[in-house]
């Protein structure tokens, strides 16, 4: 049987046990960081330069002017040589301009060649110091309106890594004469001067038209 003394001792022991439990607590856990959502940034696409497109200018060819000029040139002076240029519906899609007075060596393999193309034509003339390639096309680069037949230009000379070029516009078409050196050496071969190249360009005659 517990006496009052024993009850007091038991109560005191319980109080001490509760106090000890209050002091012994589990260590506090650090708060979990808030979840964050990372959105990957899409790199902006670089702006690419807009290149002018080549467009056909068949409808812009001044065929009437070409026919007038051809009628004024004697057939013997049309620079055709070993080939015949078709006229009318079978003609290339640009007036055909060819050089005159070109001397082709007898030893030249293949001789003079003429080839109609879907957008124009090209003709080759082998020579001793350089070969001549004449190109005509109805495709123009955006700087010139495809329907602008008044944009005829004077021949312009440019030295190239293989020789030289002369470019110009006429009848609404673009023409390029290439001079390809055969015996010149070095990084900048010189087989034809500017005056001579421009003279050949100015002496081109019309040999075919629609």
PDB file of C-alpha atoms in Angstrom:
ATOM      1  CA  UNK A   1       0.000   0.000   0.000  1.00  0.00           C
ATOM      2  CA  UNK A   2       1.413   3.387  -1.149  1.00  0.00           C
ATOM      3  CA  UNK A   3       1.798   5.928   1.514  1.00  0.00           C
ATOM      4  CA  UNK A   4       1.420   9.659   0.812  1.00  0.00           C
ATOM      5  CA  UNK A   5       5.189   9.835   0.811  1.00  0.00           C
ATOM      6  CA  UNK A   6       5.411   7.198  -1.903  1.00  0.00           C
ATOM      7  CA  UNK A   7       2.747   8.998  -3.994  1.00  0.00           C
ATOM      8  CA  UNK A   8       4.657  12.248  -3.844  1.00  0.00           C
ATOM      9  CA  UNK A   9       7.864  10.526  -4.928  1.00  0.00           C
ATOM     10  CA  UNK A  10       6.096   8.804  -7.848  1.00  0.00           C
ATOM     11  CA  UNK A  11       4.543  12.064  -9.006  1.00  0.00           C
ATOM     12  CA  UNK A  12       7.871  13.826  -8.895  1.00  0.00           C
ATOM     13  CA  UNK A  13       9.492  11.056 -10.944  1.00  0.00           C
ATOM     14  CA  UNK A  14       6.751  11.356 -13.623  1.00  0.00           C
ATOM     15  CA  UNK A  15       7.218  15.078 -13.835  1.00  0.00           C
ATOM     16  CA  UNK A  16      10.958  14.650 -14.352  1.00  0.00           C
ATOM     17  CA  UNK A  17      10.324  12.091 -17.144  1.00  0.00           C
ATOM     18  CA  UNK A  18       7.961  14.461 -18.981  1.00  0.00           C
ATOM     19  CA  UNK A  19      10.434  17.316 -18.719  1.00  0.00           C
ATOM     20  CA  UNK A  20      13.198  15.131 -20.149  1.00  0.00           C
ATOM     21  CA  UNK A  21      10.955  14.118 -23.086  1.00  0.00           C
ATOM     22  CA  UNK A  22      10.241  17.746 -23.861  1.00  0.00           C
ATOM     23  CA  UNK A  23      13.939  18.526 -24.023  1.00  0.00           C
ATOM     24  CA  UNK A  24      14.772  15.533 -26.306  1.00  0.00           C
ATOM     25  CA  UNK A  25      13.212  16.367 -29.643  1.00  0.00           C
ATOM     26  CA  UNK A  26      14.013  15.136 -33.115  1.00  0.00           C
ATOM     27  CA  UNK A  27      16.334  17.541 -34.952  1.00  0.00           C
ATOM     28  CA  UNK A  28      14.513  19.839 -37.349  1.00  0.00           C
ATOM     29  CA  UNK A  29      14.903  18.901 -40.990  1.00  0.00           C
ATOM     30  CA  UNK A  30      15.852  21.741 -43.377  1.00  0.00           C
ATOM     31  CA  UNK A  31      12.988  22.837 -45.559  1.00  0.00           C
ATOM     32  CA  UNK A  32      13.035  21.360 -49.053  1.00  0.00           C
ATOM     33  CA  UNK A  33      13.798  23.950 -51.698  1.00  0.00           C
ATOM     34  CA  UNK A  34      10.835  25.000 -53.758  1.00  0.00           C
ATOM     35  CA  UNK A  35      10.644  23.220 -57.074  1.00  0.00           C
ATOM     36  CA  UNK A  36      11.530  25.460 -59.956  1.00  0.00           C
ATOM     37  CA  UNK A  37      10.728  24.890 -63.606  1.00  0.00           C
ATOM     38  CA  UNK A  38      13.467  25.831 -66.055  1.00  0.00           C
ATOM     39  CA  UNK A  39      12.245  26.786 -69.498  1.00  0.00           C
ATOM     40  CA  UNK A  40      14.902  26.203 -72.144  1.00  0.00           C
ATOM     41  CA  UNK A  41      15.310  29.281 -74.262  1.00  0.00           C
ATOM     42  CA  UNK A  42      15.097  28.598 -77.974  1.00  0.00           C
ATOM     43  CA  UNK A  43      17.970  30.390 -79.718  1.00  0.00           C
ATOM     44  CA  UNK A  44      16.789  32.869 -82.264  1.00  0.00           C
ATOM     45  CA  UNK A  45      17.414  31.782 -85.841  1.00  0.00           C
ATOM     46  CA  UNK A  46      20.015  33.955 -87.576  1.00  0.00           C
ATOM     47  CA  UNK A  47      18.712  36.150 -90.348  1.00  0.00           C
ATOM     48  CA  UNK A  48      20.120  34.960 -93.640  1.00  0.00           C
ATOM     49  CA  UNK A  49      20.772  37.385 -96.474  1.00  0.00           C
ATOM     50  CA  UNK A  50      18.129  37.370 -99.149  1.00  0.00           C
ATOM     51  CA  UNK A  51      19.665  36.531-102.477  1.00  0.00           C
ATOM     52  CA  UNK A  52      18.108  37.912-105.627  1.00  0.00           C
ATOM     53  CA  UNK A  53      16.422  35.245-107.677  1.00  0.00           C
ATOM     54  CA  UNK A  54      17.043  34.686-111.333  1.00  0.00           C
ATOM     55  CA  UNK A  55      13.851  35.093-113.316  1.00  0.00           C
ATOM     56  CA  UNK A  56      13.077  34.467-116.963  1.00  0.00           C
ATOM     57  CA  UNK A  57      12.557  37.551-119.080  1.00  0.00           C
ATOM     58  CA  UNK A  58      11.359  35.856-122.275  1.00  0.00           C
ATOM     59  CA  UNK A  59       8.312  38.085-122.414  1.00  0.00           C
ATOM     60  CA  UNK A  60      10.556  41.107-121.987  1.00  0.00           C
ATOM     61  CA  UNK A  61      12.743  40.456-125.045  1.00  0.00           C
ATOM     62  CA  UNK A  62      12.473  43.216-127.633  1.00  0.00           C
ATOM     63  CA  UNK A  63      12.100  40.890-130.599  1.00  0.00           C
ATOM     64  CA  UNK A  64      11.003  43.692-132.898  1.00  0.00           C
ATOM     65  CA  UNK A  65      14.249  45.598-132.378  1.00  0.00           C
ATOM     66  CA  UNK A  66      16.219  42.372-132.850  1.00  0.00           C
ATOM     67  CA  UNK A  67      14.480  41.667-136.157  1.00  0.00           C
ATOM     68  CA  UNK A  68      15.158  45.192-137.400  1.00  0.00           C
ATOM     69  CA  UNK A  69      18.849  44.870-136.555  1.00  0.00           C
ATOM     70  CA  UNK A  70      19.109  41.456-138.178  1.00  0.00           C
ATOM     71  CA  UNK A  71      17.498  42.750-141.381  1.00  0.00           C
ATOM     72  CA  UNK A  72      20.227  45.383-141.599  1.00  0.00           C
ATOM     73  CA  UNK A  73      23.059  42.820-141.425  1.00  0.00           C
ATOM     74  CA  UNK A  74      24.127  40.998-144.577  1.00  0.00           C
ATOM     75  CA  UNK A  75      23.912  37.218-144.241  1.00  0.00           C
ATOM     76  CA  UNK A  76      27.626  36.927-145.030  1.00  0.00           C
ATOM     77  CA  UNK A  77      28.451  39.127-142.026  1.00  0.00           C
ATOM     78  CA  UNK A  78      26.469  37.313-139.366  1.00  0.00           C
ATOM     79  CA  UNK A  79      29.415  35.427-137.908  1.00  0.00           C
ATOM     80  CA  UNK A  80      27.858  31.994-138.177  1.00  0.00           C
ATOM     81  CA  UNK A  81      30.801  30.318-139.894  1.00  0.00           C
ATOM     82  CA  UNK A  82      30.540  26.547-139.727  1.00  0.00           C
ATOM     83  CA  UNK A  83      27.006  26.413-138.318  1.00  0.00           C
ATOM     84  CA  UNK A  84      23.529  27.757-139.086  1.00  0.00           C
ATOM     85  CA  UNK A  85      21.486  29.615-136.474  1.00  0.00           C
ATOM     86  CA  UNK A  86      17.766  28.949-136.610  1.00  0.00           C
ATOM     87  CA  UNK A  87      15.342  31.863-136.777  1.00  0.00           C
ATOM     88  CA  UNK A  88      11.625  32.074-136.103  1.00  0.00           C
ATOM     89  CA  UNK A  89       9.912  29.734-133.645  1.00  0.00           C
ATOM     90  CA  UNK A  90      12.894  27.330-133.646  1.00  0.00           C
ATOM     91  CA  UNK A  91      15.357  30.056-132.626  1.00  0.00           C
ATOM     92  CA  UNK A  92      16.829  30.220-129.106  1.00  0.00           C
ATOM     93  CA  UNK A  93      14.812  32.228-126.555  1.00  0.00           C
ATOM     94  CA  UNK A  94      17.143  35.235-126.941  1.00  0.00           C
ATOM     95  CA  UNK A  95      18.507  37.067-129.989  1.00  0.00           C
ATOM     96  CA  UNK A  96      21.745  35.336-131.005  1.00  0.00           C
ATOM     97  CA  UNK A  97      24.796  37.620-131.026  1.00  0.00           C
ATOM     98  CA  UNK A  98      28.058  36.246-132.459  1.00  0.00           C
ATOM     99  CA  UNK A  99      31.527  37.690-133.001  1.00  0.00           C
ATOM    100  CA  UNK A 100      32.824  38.556-136.465  1.00  0.00           C
ATOM    101  CA  UNK A 101      36.301  38.407-137.933  1.00  0.00           C
ATOM    102  CA  UNK A 102      37.434  35.624-135.588  1.00  0.00           C
ATOM    103  CA  UNK A 103      40.213  33.533-137.116  1.00  0.00           C
ATOM    104  CA  UNK A 104      40.002  29.903-136.040  1.00  0.00           C
ATOM    105  CA  UNK A 105      43.240  27.924-136.523  1.00  0.00           C
ATOM    106  CA  UNK A 106      42.943  24.827-138.679  1.00  0.00           C
ATOM    107  CA  UNK A 107      44.561  22.791-135.936  1.00  0.00           C
ATOM    108  CA  UNK A 108      41.793  23.637-133.483  1.00  0.00           C
ATOM    109  CA  UNK A 109      40.062  20.466-132.339  1.00  0.00           C
ATOM    110  CA  UNK A 110      36.329  20.499-132.945  1.00  0.00           C
ATOM    111  CA  UNK A 111      36.252  23.949-134.544  1.00  0.00           C
ATOM    112  CA  UNK A 112      33.473  26.412-133.854  1.00  0.00           C
ATOM    113  CA  UNK A 113      30.492  25.105-131.894  1.00  0.00           C
ATOM    114  CA  UNK A 114      27.013  26.481-131.311  1.00  0.00           C
ATOM    115  CA  UNK A 115      24.536  25.101-128.775  1.00  0.00           C
ATOM    116  CA  UNK A 116      20.948  26.329-128.187  1.00  0.00           C
ATOM    117  CA  UNK A 117      19.855  26.110-124.533  1.00  0.00           C
ATOM    118  CA  UNK A 118      16.510  26.271-122.751  1.00  0.00           C
ATOM    119  CA  UNK A 119      17.350  29.758-121.488  1.00  0.00           C
ATOM    120  CA  UNK A 120      19.549  30.970-124.362  1.00  0.00           C
ATOM    121  CA  UNK A 121      22.642  29.681-126.160  1.00  0.00           C
ATOM    122  CA  UNK A 122      26.420  29.488-126.129  1.00  0.00           C
ATOM    123  CA  UNK A 123      29.006  29.448-128.907  1.00  0.00           C
ATOM    124  CA  UNK A 124      32.702  28.572-128.693  1.00  0.00           C
ATOM    125  CA  UNK A 125      35.530  29.797-130.906  1.00  0.00           C
ATOM    126  CA  UNK A 126      38.924  28.133-130.354  1.00  0.00           C
ATOM    127  CA  UNK A 127      41.964  30.340-130.856  1.00  0.00           C
ATOM    128  CA  UNK A 128      45.749  30.334-130.597  1.00  0.00           C
ATOM    129  CA  UNK A 129      46.172  32.431-127.438  1.00  0.00           C
ATOM    130  CA  UNK A 130      42.658  32.120-126.034  1.00  0.00           C
ATOM    131  CA  UNK A 131      39.284  30.517-126.676  1.00  0.00           C
ATOM    132  CA  UNK A 132      36.150  32.661-126.915  1.00  0.00           C
ATOM    133  CA  UNK A 133      32.858  31.545-125.387  1.00  0.00           C
ATOM    134  CA  UNK A 134      29.773  33.676-126.051  1.00  0.00           C
ATOM    135  CA  UNK A 135      26.765  33.148-123.769  1.00  0.00           C
ATOM    136  CA  UNK A 136      23.273  34.640-124.111  1.00  0.00           C
ATOM    137  CA  UNK A 137      20.481  34.102-121.575  1.00  0.00           C
ATOM    138  CA  UNK A 138      16.972  35.294-120.852  1.00  0.00           C
ATOM    139  CA  UNK A 139      17.493  34.869-117.108  1.00  0.00           C
ATOM    140  CA  UNK A 140      18.310  38.069-115.284  1.00  0.00           C
ATOM    141  CA  UNK A 141      19.255  38.669-111.643  1.00  0.00           C
ATOM    142  CA  UNK A 142      16.789  40.696-109.585  1.00  0.00           C
ATOM    143  CA  UNK A 143      18.648  44.010-109.982  1.00  0.00           C
ATOM    144  CA  UNK A 144      17.041  44.384-113.412  1.00  0.00           C
ATOM    145  CA  UNK A 145      13.320  44.025-113.989  1.00  0.00           C
ATOM    146  CA  UNK A 146      12.557  41.036-116.192  1.00  0.00           C
ATOM    147  CA  UNK A 147      10.244  43.129-118.326  1.00  0.00           C
ATOM    148  CA  UNK A 148      12.562  46.111-118.732  1.00  0.00           C
ATOM    149  CA  UNK A 149      13.863  45.997-122.299  1.00  0.00           C
ATOM    150  CA  UNK A 150      15.278  49.499-121.993  1.00  0.00           C
ATOM    151  CA  UNK A 151      18.014  48.406-119.601  1.00  0.00           C
ATOM    152  CA  UNK A 152      20.628  47.810-122.322  1.00  0.00           C
ATOM    153  CA  UNK A 153      24.135  48.333-120.978  1.00  0.00           C
ATOM    154  CA  UNK A 154      27.544  48.997-122.464  1.00  0.00           C
ATOM    155  CA  UNK A 155      30.087  46.151-122.364  1.00  0.00           C
ATOM    156  CA  UNK A 156      32.078  45.998-119.126  1.00  0.00           C
ATOM    157  CA  UNK A 157      35.469  44.273-118.813  1.00  0.00           C
ATOM    158  CA  UNK A 158      36.609  42.065-115.944  1.00  0.00           C
ATOM    159  CA  UNK A 159      39.900  40.193-115.574  1.00  0.00           C
ATOM    160  CA  UNK A 160      39.416  36.665-114.219  1.00  0.00           C
ATOM    161  CA  UNK A 161      41.545  33.808-112.926  1.00  0.00           C
ATOM    162  CA  UNK A 162      41.391  32.122-116.339  1.00  0.00           C
ATOM    163  CA  UNK A 163      41.491  35.187-118.608  1.00  0.00           C
ATOM    164  CA  UNK A 164      38.806  37.832-118.914  1.00  0.00           C
ATOM    165  CA  UNK A 165      35.076  38.451-119.288  1.00  0.00           C
ATOM    166  CA  UNK A 166      32.928  41.086-120.956  1.00  0.00           C
ATOM    167  CA  UNK A 167      29.287  41.415-119.905  1.00  0.00           C
ATOM    168  CA  UNK A 168      26.436  43.546-121.228  1.00  0.00           C
ATOM    169  CA  UNK A 169      22.670  43.584-121.784  1.00  0.00           C
ATOM    170  CA  UNK A 170      20.797  44.041-125.055  1.00  0.00           C
ATOM    171  CA  UNK A 171      17.204  43.525-126.248  1.00  0.00           C
ATOM    172  CA  UNK A 172      16.277  42.666-122.645  1.00  0.00           C
ATOM    173  CA  UNK A 173      18.695  39.686-122.518  1.00  0.00           C
ATOM    174  CA  UNK A 174      22.062  39.293-120.784  1.00  0.00           C
ATOM    175  CA  UNK A 175      25.253  38.378-122.640  1.00  0.00           C
ATOM    176  CA  UNK A 176      28.662  37.252-121.430  1.00  0.00           C
ATOM    177  CA  UNK A 177      31.844  36.795-123.495  1.00  0.00           C
ATOM    178  CA  UNK A 178      34.536  34.700-121.832  1.00  0.00           C
ATOM    179  CA  UNK A 179      38.166  34.694-122.950  1.00  0.00           C
ATOM    180  CA  UNK A 180      39.950  31.583-121.708  1.00  0.00           C
ATOM    181  CA  UNK A 181      43.758  31.826-121.883  1.00  0.00           C
ATOM    182  CA  UNK A 182      45.594  28.826-123.299  1.00  0.00           C
ATOM    183  CA  UNK A 183      49.306  29.625-122.934  1.00  0.00           C
ATOM    184  CA  UNK A 184      49.426  32.307-120.220  1.00  0.00           C
ATOM    185  CA  UNK A 185      50.628  31.215-116.777  1.00  0.00           C
ATOM    186  CA  UNK A 186      50.455  32.501-113.217  1.00  0.00           C
ATOM    187  CA  UNK A 187      47.582  33.432-110.919  1.00  0.00           C
ATOM    188  CA  UNK A 188      46.388  36.210-113.231  1.00  0.00           C
ATOM    189  CA  UNK A 189      47.053  35.095-116.800  1.00  0.00           C
ATOM    190  CA  UNK A 190      46.989  37.864-119.384  1.00  0.00           C
ATOM    191  CA  UNK A 191      46.276  36.733-122.921  1.00  0.00           C
ATOM    192  CA  UNK A 192      43.999  39.575-124.008  1.00  0.00           C
ATOM    193  CA  UNK A 193      43.860  43.238-123.089  1.00  0.00           C
ATOM    194  CA  UNK A 194      40.789  45.242-122.133  1.00  0.00           C
ATOM    195  CA  UNK A 195      40.688  47.240-125.371  1.00  0.00           C
ATOM    196  CA  UNK A 196      40.846  44.103-127.518  1.00  0.00           C
ATOM    197  CA  UNK A 197      38.169  42.303-125.484  1.00  0.00           C
ATOM    198  CA  UNK A 198      35.797  45.286-125.612  1.00  0.00           C
ATOM    199  CA  UNK A 199      36.364  45.641-129.359  1.00  0.00           C
ATOM    200  CA  UNK A 200      35.307  42.023-129.917  1.00  0.00           C
ATOM    201  CA  UNK A 201      32.186  42.648-127.820  1.00  0.00           C
ATOM    202  CA  UNK A 202      31.246  45.766-129.765  1.00  0.00           C
ATOM    203  CA  UNK A 203      31.598  43.926-133.088  1.00  0.00           C
ATOM    204  CA  UNK A 204      29.092  41.231-132.210  1.00  0.00           C
ATOM    205  CA  UNK A 205      26.352  40.958-134.821  1.00  0.00           C
ATOM    206  CA  UNK A 206      22.907  39.436-134.630  1.00  0.00           C
ATOM    207  CA  UNK A 207      22.716  36.055-136.348  1.00  0.00           C
ATOM    208  CA  UNK A 208      19.320  34.741-135.255  1.00  0.00           C
ATOM    209  CA  UNK A 209      16.043  35.960-133.790  1.00  0.00           C
ATOM    210  CA  UNK A 210      12.416  34.977-133.376  1.00  0.00           C
TER     211      UNK A 210
END
